[in-house]
Structures are given as C-alpha cells and as structure tokens.
XYZ file of N, CA, C and O in Angstrom:
668
model
N 110.345 53.162 100.389
C 109.845 53.790 99.191
C 110.452 53.086 97.983
O 111.609 52.725 97.977
N 109.672 52.926 96.955
C 110.137 52.272 95.742
C 111.151 53.138 95.020
O 111.124 54.368 95.114
N 112.069 52.465 94.302
C 113.071 53.209 93.531
C 112.402 53.909 92.359
O 111.346 53.502 91.888
N 113.030 54.966 91.856
C 112.512 55.671 90.695
C 111.790 56.946 91.078
O 111.672 57.300 92.245
N 111.292 57.601 90.062
C 110.632 58.900 90.257
C 109.309 58.740 90.978
O 108.559 57.795 90.731
N 109.018 59.637 91.906
C 107.729 59.644 92.573
C 106.876 60.829 92.142
O 105.688 60.835 92.371
N 107.498 61.840 91.530
C 106.747 62.968 90.981
C 106.452 62.641 89.523
O 107.361 62.393 88.739
N 105.182 62.686 89.171
C 104.792 62.438 87.787
C 104.193 63.714 87.207
O 103.188 64.214 87.727
N 104.788 64.264 86.146
C 104.204 65.475 85.544
C 102.806 65.176 85.002
O 102.607 64.208 84.270
N 101.844 65.984 85.401
C 100.471 65.832 84.912
C 100.232 66.777 83.742
O 99.710 66.386 82.711
N 100.621 68.042 83.923
C 100.410 69.046 82.870
C 101.320 70.244 83.107
O 101.650 70.564 84.246
N 101.723 70.886 82.010
C 102.514 72.114 82.065
C 101.901 73.126 81.113
O 101.512 72.782 79.998
N 101.817 74.372 81.572
C 101.345 75.472 80.739
C 102.365 76.601 80.816
O 102.817 76.948 81.904
N 102.714 77.141 79.663
C 103.581 78.317 79.609
C 102.735 79.493 79.138
O 102.111 79.433 78.076
N 102.687 80.537 79.944
C 101.852 81.699 79.632
C 102.366 82.423 78.397
O 103.577 82.484 78.156
N 101.431 82.984 77.648
C 101.776 83.726 76.447
C 101.757 85.228 76.631
O 102.060 85.974 75.707
N 101.370 85.706 77.812
C 101.389 87.136 78.088
C 100.046 87.830 77.972
O 99.958 89.036 78.171
N 98.980 87.078 77.657
C 97.686 87.737 77.467
C 96.580 87.123 78.326
O 95.409 87.265 78.017
N 96.954 86.449 79.419
C 95.960 85.793 80.255
C 96.184 86.108 81.730
O 97.314 86.256 82.181
N 95.084 86.176 82.476
C 95.152 86.379 83.923
C 94.826 85.095 84.685
O 94.775 85.095 85.900
N 94.596 83.985 83.958
C 94.168 82.745 84.590
C 94.803 81.542 83.906
O 94.893 81.492 82.685
N 95.226 80.581 84.716
C 95.678 79.275 84.232
C 94.909 78.233 85.023
O 94.842 78.310 86.253
N 94.283 77.280 84.331
C 93.479 76.266 85.005
C 93.909 74.868 84.595
O 94.132 74.598 83.414
N 94.006 73.992 85.584
C 94.220 72.565 85.359
C 92.910 71.878 85.714
O 92.453 71.943 86.860
N 92.274 71.239 84.729
C 90.981 70.580 84.913
C 91.118 69.070 84.851
O 92.137 68.545 84.401
N 90.070 68.376 85.241
C 89.976 66.911 85.149
C 91.166 66.221 85.797
O 91.757 65.303 85.231
N 91.510 66.656 87.004
C 92.645 66.077 87.722
C 92.239 64.708 88.260
O 91.249 64.576 88.979
N 93.009 63.716 87.916
C 92.760 62.343 88.350
C 92.945 62.212 89.855
O 93.739 62.923 90.461
N 92.257 61.274 90.456
C 92.404 60.998 91.885
C 93.430 59.919 92.160
O 93.480 59.376 93.258
N 94.289 59.618 91.191
C 95.212 58.495 91.294
C 96.550 58.768 91.954
O 97.470 57.966 91.806
N 96.675 59.856 92.661
C 97.932 60.201 93.328
C 97.690 60.384 94.818
O 96.551 60.506 95.264
N 98.763 60.451 95.581
C 98.649 60.722 97.010
C 98.471 62.216 97.248
O 97.567 62.641 97.964
N 99.351 63.031 96.652
C 99.334 64.489 96.778
C 99.546 65.097 95.399
O 99.956 64.418 94.458
N 99.318 66.395 95.315
C 99.638 67.172 94.115
C 100.657 68.233 94.482
O 100.671 68.734 95.608
N 101.499 68.589 93.523
C 102.461 69.669 93.702
C 102.339 70.603 92.499
O 102.415 70.163 91.351
N 102.133 71.888 92.780
C 102.058 72.909 91.743
C 103.300 73.775 91.840
O 103.570 74.373 92.883
N 104.067 73.828 90.749
C 105.270 74.652 90.690
C 105.001 75.790 89.712
O 104.659 75.552 88.555
N 105.148 77.016 90.199
C 104.987 78.207 89.366
C 106.345 78.883 89.319
O 106.925 79.205 90.359
N 106.873 79.087 88.112
C 108.212 79.666 88.002
C 108.281 80.698 86.884
O 107.431 80.747 86.000
N 109.316 81.497 86.959
C 109.625 82.511 85.967
C 108.542 83.584 85.842
O 108.348 84.161 84.779
N 107.832 83.862 86.911
C 106.851 84.947 86.900
C 107.610 86.251 87.125
O 108.247 86.435 88.159
N 107.576 87.125 86.140
C 108.271 88.413 86.245
C 107.314 89.594 86.085
O 107.729 90.741 86.207
N 106.051 89.331 85.795
C 105.076 90.410 85.630
C 104.810 91.088 86.971
O 105.121 90.543 88.021
N 104.236 92.261 86.926
C 103.903 93.002 88.149
C 102.582 92.479 88.716
O 101.539 93.104 88.603
N 102.682 91.305 89.322
C 101.500 90.627 89.861
C 101.537 90.716 91.370
O 102.559 90.496 91.996
N 100.398 91.016 91.951
C 100.274 91.122 93.398
C 99.220 90.129 93.872
O 98.129 90.071 93.316
N 99.536 89.353 94.901
C 98.569 88.457 95.532
C 97.937 87.451 94.573
O 96.720 87.365 94.455
N 98.771 86.683 93.888
C 98.281 85.632 93.024
C 97.528 84.607 93.870
O 97.972 84.251 94.958
N 96.376 84.150 93.386
C 95.561 83.242 94.164
C 95.147 81.995 93.426
O 95.215 81.917 92.204
N 94.720 81.014 94.208
C 94.256 79.728 93.675
C 92.836 79.494 94.157
O 92.528 79.706 95.333
N 91.972 79.053 93.245
C 90.672 78.536 93.634
C 90.627 77.064 93.251
O 91.227 76.646 92.262
N 89.934 76.287 94.072
C 89.834 74.847 93.867
C 88.411 74.487 93.469
O 87.454 74.978 94.079
N 88.279 73.684 92.432
C 86.964 73.236 91.950
C 86.007 74.405 91.715
O 84.804 74.299 91.974
N 86.539 75.529 91.265
C 85.750 76.738 90.963
C 85.035 77.309 92.178
O 84.075 78.073 92.041
N 85.499 76.987 93.377
C 84.885 77.481 94.608
C 85.420 78.873 94.932
O 86.575 79.027 95.306
N 84.565 79.882 94.796
C 84.943 81.255 95.144
C 84.231 81.728 96.406
O 84.192 82.919 96.698
N 83.685 80.780 97.164
C 83.059 81.114 98.441
C 84.114 81.396 99.496
O 85.318 81.208 99.281
N 83.700 81.806 100.655
C 84.618 82.150 101.758
C 85.039 80.888 102.512
O 84.826 80.760 103.712
N 85.661 79.955 101.798
C 85.978 78.638 102.336
C 87.467 78.369 102.493
O 87.880 77.224 102.657
N 88.281 79.419 102.444
C 89.730 79.256 102.524
C 90.270 80.011 103.737
O 89.818 81.114 104.039
N 91.241 79.413 104.404
C 91.935 80.066 105.515
C 93.426 79.892 105.319
O 93.865 78.931 104.683
N 94.221 80.815 105.883
C 95.668 80.723 105.681
C 96.417 81.377 106.831
O 95.938 82.312 107.471
N 97.602 80.852 107.060
C 98.570 81.449 107.969
C 99.836 81.679 107.156
O 100.307 80.768 106.467
N 100.362 82.884 107.206
C 101.518 83.267 106.388
C 102.652 83.715 107.289
O 102.442 84.501 108.213
N 103.842 83.192 107.015
C 105.065 83.646 107.682
C 105.981 84.177 106.595
O 106.132 83.548 105.552
N 106.589 85.343 106.838
C 107.374 85.995 105.791
C 108.644 86.600 106.347
O 108.651 87.150 107.445
N 109.703 86.481 105.569
C 110.936 87.179 105.860
C 111.298 88.030 104.659
O 111.307 87.555 103.529
N 111.548 89.311 104.894
C 111.881 90.242 103.815
C 113.110 91.012 104.260
O 113.015 91.921 105.095
N 114.278 90.599 103.749
C 115.512 91.191 104.249
C 115.636 90.857 105.728
O 115.572 89.706 106.117
N 115.783 91.856 106.581
C 115.883 91.624 108.019
C 114.531 91.760 108.730
O 114.451 91.657 109.947
N 113.453 91.974 107.967
C 112.120 92.141 108.536
C 111.355 90.828 108.480
O 111.407 90.124 107.487
N 110.641 90.523 109.539
C 109.822 89.318 109.556
C 108.398 89.687 109.946
O 108.171 90.677 110.643
N 107.448 88.880 109.486
C 106.059 89.130 109.837
C 105.261 87.844 109.681
O 105.716 86.885 109.069
N 104.078 87.858 110.228
C 103.148 86.738 110.053
C 101.729 87.280 110.129
O 101.480 88.356 110.674
N 100.820 86.518 109.548
C 99.413 86.906 109.618
C 98.548 85.674 109.435
O 99.008 84.643 108.940
N 97.310 85.800 109.853
C 96.344 84.725 109.705
C 95.059 85.325 109.178
O 94.628 86.381 109.649
N 94.470 84.678 108.177
C 93.234 85.164 107.587
C 92.260 84.007 107.437
O 92.609 82.960 106.899
N 91.034 84.197 107.897
C 89.981 83.199 107.755
C 88.936 83.682 106.765
O 88.859 84.859 106.438
N 88.120 82.758 106.287
C 86.978 83.061 105.421
C 87.370 83.865 104.183
O 86.723 84.841 103.822
N 88.445 83.442 103.535
C 88.912 84.077 102.309
C 88.269 83.404 101.095
O 87.775 82.282 101.176
N 88.281 84.076 99.948
C 87.651 83.537 98.743
C 88.645 82.847 97.809
O 88.259 82.396 96.740
N 89.906 82.767 98.204
C 90.921 82.036 97.441
C 92.132 81.804 98.331
O 92.263 82.406 99.393
N 93.015 80.925 97.873
C 94.282 80.669 98.558
C 95.343 81.559 97.953
O 95.474 81.612 96.731
N 96.108 82.255 98.778
C 97.277 82.950 98.245
C 98.301 81.900 97.835
O 98.530 80.942 98.557
N 98.915 82.095 96.702
C 100.031 81.230 96.339
C 101.296 82.045 96.167
O 102.385 81.526 96.227
N 101.148 83.360 95.961
C 102.340 84.160 95.730
C 102.057 85.624 95.992
O 101.047 86.158 95.539
N 102.941 86.237 96.745
C 102.978 87.689 96.814
C 104.072 88.111 95.857
O 105.114 87.481 95.790
N 103.881 89.178 95.133
C 104.861 89.583 94.133
C 105.289 91.007 94.377
O 104.460 91.868 94.630
N 106.575 91.225 94.275
C 107.106 92.583 94.283
C 106.469 93.338 93.121
O 106.606 92.947 91.974
N 105.756 94.413 93.405
C 105.025 95.112 92.356
C 105.914 95.867 91.385
O 105.431 96.391 90.393
N 107.217 95.901 91.636
C 108.089 96.547 90.660
C 108.348 95.644 89.465
O 108.739 96.102 88.401
N 108.108 94.341 89.617
C 108.270 93.403 88.506
C 109.718 93.223 88.103
O 110.625 93.846 88.633
N 109.935 92.324 87.161
C 111.249 92.119 86.582
C 112.080 91.031 87.224
O 112.948 90.469 86.584
N 111.854 90.708 88.494
C 112.622 89.666 89.159
C 111.811 88.376 89.203
O 110.687 88.372 89.695
N 112.376 87.277 88.694
C 111.614 86.015 88.667
C 111.231 85.546 90.065
O 111.981 85.725 91.012
N 110.058 84.960 90.151
C 109.541 84.419 91.398
C 109.265 82.936 91.192
O 108.863 82.511 90.115
N 109.476 82.146 92.244
C 109.110 80.738 92.208
C 108.216 80.441 93.393
O 108.445 80.928 94.495
N 107.180 79.639 93.160
C 106.250 79.231 94.204
C 105.988 77.740 94.052
O 105.787 77.249 92.939
N 106.002 77.024 95.183
C 105.712 75.590 95.182
C 104.594 75.353 96.183
O 104.728 75.679 97.365
N 103.482 74.777 95.712
C 102.348 74.468 96.582
C 102.104 72.969 96.571
O 102.033 72.355 95.506
N 101.957 72.401 97.749
C 101.679 70.971 97.871
C 100.274 70.797 98.432
O 99.942 71.319 99.496
N 99.451 70.053 97.698
C 98.065 69.789 98.067
C 98.027 68.393 98.681
O 98.135 67.390 97.972
N 97.886 68.336 99.985
C 97.993 67.081 100.713
C 96.682 66.303 100.682
O 95.613 66.879 100.891
N 96.791 65.015 100.414
C 95.626 64.123 100.490
C 94.449 64.695 99.697
O 93.306 64.672 100.144
N 94.748 65.223 98.511
C 93.800 66.013 97.725
C 92.565 65.246 97.256
O 91.519 65.845 96.971
N 92.653 63.927 97.144
C 91.514 63.182 96.607
C 90.649 62.554 97.692
O 89.621 61.945 97.393
N 91.020 62.714 98.952
C 90.229 62.192 100.061
C 88.897 62.936 100.119
O 88.861 64.167 100.061
N 87.811 62.201 100.240
C 86.488 62.848 100.245
C 85.877 62.923 101.643
O 84.671 63.136 101.783
N 86.709 62.787 102.681
C 86.186 62.879 104.049
C 86.886 63.946 104.885
O 86.504 64.155 106.036
N 87.892 64.609 104.333
C 88.628 65.612 105.113
C 88.751 66.924 104.344
O 88.691 66.948 103.109
N 88.945 68.017 105.092
C 89.284 69.289 104.474
C 90.672 69.158 103.850
O 91.470 68.317 104.262
N 91.000 70.031 102.895
C 92.262 69.932 102.170
C 93.278 70.930 102.713
O 92.991 72.119 102.833
N 94.471 70.429 103.011
C 95.590 71.262 103.476
C 96.514 71.560 102.310
O 96.783 70.676 101.486
N 97.003 72.793 102.260
C 97.927 73.214 101.200
C 99.108 73.923 101.860
O 98.924 74.849 102.649
N 100.322 73.474 101.546
C 101.547 74.101 102.037
C 102.233 74.777 100.865
O 102.454 74.143 99.831
N 102.572 76.050 101.010
C 103.178 76.811 99.916
C 104.456 77.473 100.400
O 104.513 78.023 101.499
N 105.484 77.421 99.547
C 106.749 78.111 99.783
C 107.025 78.986 98.567
O 106.796 78.586 97.436
N 107.539 80.184 98.824
C 107.799 81.117 97.731
C 109.054 81.909 98.018
O 109.383 82.164 99.179
N 109.753 82.275 96.958
C 110.917 83.151 97.107
C 110.921 84.169 95.982
O 110.408 83.923 94.906
N 111.501 85.326 96.295
C 111.679 86.360 95.281
C 112.855 87.243 95.672
O 113.341 87.201 96.793
N 113.287 88.025 94.732
C 114.334 89.011 94.967
C 113.748 90.355 94.555
O 113.476 90.590 93.385
N 113.516 91.222 95.523
C 112.892 92.509 95.259
C 113.968 93.591 95.293
O 114.299 94.113 96.355
N 114.527 93.883 94.142
C 115.538 94.926 94.065
C 116.761 94.632 94.918
O 117.330 95.530 95.521
N 117.161 93.362 94.995
C 118.325 92.977 95.767
C 118.011 92.519 97.185
O 118.873 92.018 97.890
N 116.772 92.675 97.621
C 116.357 92.210 98.943
C 115.613 90.896 98.779
O 114.597 90.836 98.083
N 116.130 89.849 99.383
C 115.514 88.530 99.284
C 114.266 88.466 100.152
O 114.216 89.037 101.240
N 113.269 87.749 99.667
C 112.029 87.548 100.397
C 111.659 86.079 100.329
O 111.754 85.466 99.260
N 111.282 85.507 101.450
C 110.789 84.131 101.488
C 109.483 84.113 102.262
O 109.277 84.909 103.179
N 108.607 83.201 101.857
C 107.326 83.075 102.527
C 106.964 81.610 102.645
O 107.293 80.810 101.775
N 106.273 81.276 103.708
C 105.690 79.959 103.890
C 104.235 80.175 104.288
O 103.931 81.030 105.118
N 103.352 79.429 103.643
C 101.932 79.561 103.909
C 101.333 78.189 104.184
O 101.603 77.240 103.453
N 100.541 78.087 105.213
C 99.752 76.891 105.501
C 98.297 77.285 105.311
O 97.811 78.229 105.958
N 97.627 76.600 104.403
C 96.252 76.976 104.058
C 95.327 75.775 104.175
O 95.763 74.628 104.090
N 94.051 76.069 104.317
C 93.025 75.030 104.366
C 91.883 75.435 103.446
O 91.439 76.583 103.457
N 91.429 74.485 102.652
C 90.187 74.638 101.887
C 89.138 73.832 102.642
O 89.259 72.614 102.784
N 88.141 74.510 103.147
C 87.130 73.855 103.963
C 86.072 73.190 103.086
O 84.927 73.629 102.980
N 86.497 72.090 102.460
C 85.613 71.262 101.649
C 86.103 69.824 101.731
O 87.314 69.586 101.774
N 85.180 68.895 101.728
C 85.565 67.483 101.709
C 85.590 66.930 100.286
O 85.893 65.758 100.093
N 85.310 67.751 99.292
C 85.349 67.304 97.894
C 86.778 67.018 97.466
O 87.712 67.730 97.850
N 86.946 65.997 96.646
C 88.250 65.750 96.033
C 88.577 66.915 95.104
O 87.682 67.467 94.451
N 89.846 67.307 95.046
C 90.259 68.388 94.146
C 90.361 67.844 92.733
O 91.130 66.925 92.456
N 89.560 68.396 91.833
C 89.578 67.981 90.426
C 89.959 69.129 89.497
O 90.161 68.918 88.308
N 90.047 70.348 90.049
C 90.377 71.523 89.246
C 91.143 72.527 90.102
O 90.765 72.781 91.246
N 92.219 73.079 89.537
C 93.003 74.115 90.201
C 93.123 75.283 89.238
O 93.612 75.134 88.120
N 92.656 76.469 89.675
C 92.763 77.683 88.859
C 93.679 78.668 89.549
O 93.505 78.967 90.727
N 94.658 79.166 88.810
C 95.597 80.160 89.320
C 95.223 81.494 88.693
O 95.155 81.615 87.464
N 94.957 82.494 89.519
C 94.521 83.805 89.052
C 95.563 84.855 89.410
O 96.013 84.909 90.553
N 95.911 85.692 88.453
C 96.975 86.671 88.676
C 96.547 87.822 89.572
O 97.382 88.492 90.160
N 95.284 88.091 89.657
C 94.811 89.152 90.546
C 94.727 90.510 89.903
O 93.697 91.154 89.957
N 95.811 90.978 89.263
C 95.764 92.363 88.787
C 96.426 92.605 87.442
O 96.446 93.734 86.985
N 96.998 91.594 86.805
C 97.692 91.808 85.532
C 97.812 90.486 84.792
O 97.641 89.418 85.381
N 98.125 90.561 83.513
C 98.377 89.334 82.750
C 99.651 88.666 83.227
O 100.607 89.339 83.620
N 99.675 87.335 83.184
C 100.927 86.625 83.415
C 101.886 86.977 82.289
O 101.479 87.098 81.135
N 103.155 87.141 82.630
C 104.137 87.457 81.602
C 104.339 86.263 80.670
O 104.148 85.107 81.050
N 104.729 86.557 79.438
C 105.091 85.510 78.500
C 106.277 84.749 79.067
O 107.255 85.355 79.494
N 106.185 83.428 79.117
C 107.267 82.605 79.645
C 107.075 82.155 81.082
O 107.859 81.353 81.585
N 106.041 82.646 81.782
C 105.737 82.128 83.119
C 105.309 80.674 82.960
O 104.534 80.335 82.066
N 105.823 79.803 83.820
C 105.610 78.360 83.666
C 104.824 77.826 84.857
O 105.169 78.086 86.016
N 103.803 77.026 84.578
C 102.942 76.411 85.583
C 102.964 74.912 85.345
O 102.545 74.446 84.286
N 103.458 74.147 86.314
C 103.530 72.695 86.163
C 102.855 72.023 87.344
O 103.117 72.353 88.495
N 101.955 71.085 87.026
C 101.270 70.309 88.049
C 101.823 68.892 88.036
O 101.902 68.253 86.987
N 102.236 68.428 89.233
C 102.767 67.076 89.394
C 101.846 66.278 90.309
O 101.245 66.834 91.223
N 101.777 64.975 90.058
C 101.138 64.062 90.991
C 102.235 63.305 91.725
O 103.233 62.919 91.112
N 102.071 63.132 93.020
C 103.021 62.310 93.776
C 102.437 60.907 93.806
O 101.319 60.691 94.317
N 103.179 59.990 93.233
C 102.707 58.619 93.146
C 102.679 57.955 94.499
O 103.509 58.257 95.374
N 101.742 57.058 94.695
C 101.633 56.322 95.944
C 102.902 55.499 96.134
O 103.334 54.774 95.238
N 103.532 55.663 97.288
C 104.791 54.944 97.533
C 104.527 53.549 98.063
O 103.543 53.264 98.668
C-alpha cells in the first residue's frame, strides 16, 4: 500500500436540529469503497436508515448481531425498503457513533455489500451492533440518503462521507 492517507473526505454535514434527512449526492466513482461516519447523534432516533440512489423498493437485506450489556441477539431481514445504519436508545442524550463501509460501490456488475458497526451507551449499559447488508442493485452508488425515521437529527450530529483511495 502506498504511504499517506487512504481515506479522502468527500463531504461533511453537521445537522442543525430541524431535519430528518441528510443526503450526499453526485458521488464520484473514483474510489474503491466509501465510508460513512455518523457521530454525535443524541436525539431520540429509532432505526435510522439509509437509501441508495433514492431506491425505496424492497431491495435491501440485512443480518444484525447485537450485544446489549450481557444480552445478545441476532436477526435477519429480507426485502426491506432501506438499510439500517443505527438503532438508537429512545431515551436519547447519549452520543451514538455508526460507521458504514460500502464495498466496491461503483462496480456496475455486482450487488452492493455494506458493513456497519455501531456503539451506544444506554443509561450506563453499553450496546454494540454489527450489520451486514446487501443492496440488490448493480447500479453504481451515486447518492446516499440517511433518514432519521422518527425525529429531527439533533443540532451537532455529524455526517462525514469518505472515499477510500485505490491502493
């Protein structure tokens, strides 16, 4: 691998507290993968989701593994209308971070795989989640929309999209 940075910031948006959606449009195909980092979300948001290229059809599938304190669980869902990127403690107030990696996002011959990791602290109980998702489309990803699901993003929530440069 070449020396130097391989993550290149593409765009950053900081929420102002009055929106339920953040969208990154006109994403270049000049990277190997994309990484979306969502941080400082403290609003009472449940089941934050991502749609790709404005596709709200039943073209998303996911497998979720979760640890919440000493409790563990997993689930699998097919034919969903969006990708989960974050489950949020509905009591709010504790910052959440989510990192999603969009693998081989510009390839026009394969479905798109997305790996997401998230952590939160729900009233002193730590929660971690890992999600493996698929968008059943061969289209290159040119737009990513993050939807809060049930409330406005809090002021100060940060959304940053990175491109991973070809090594």
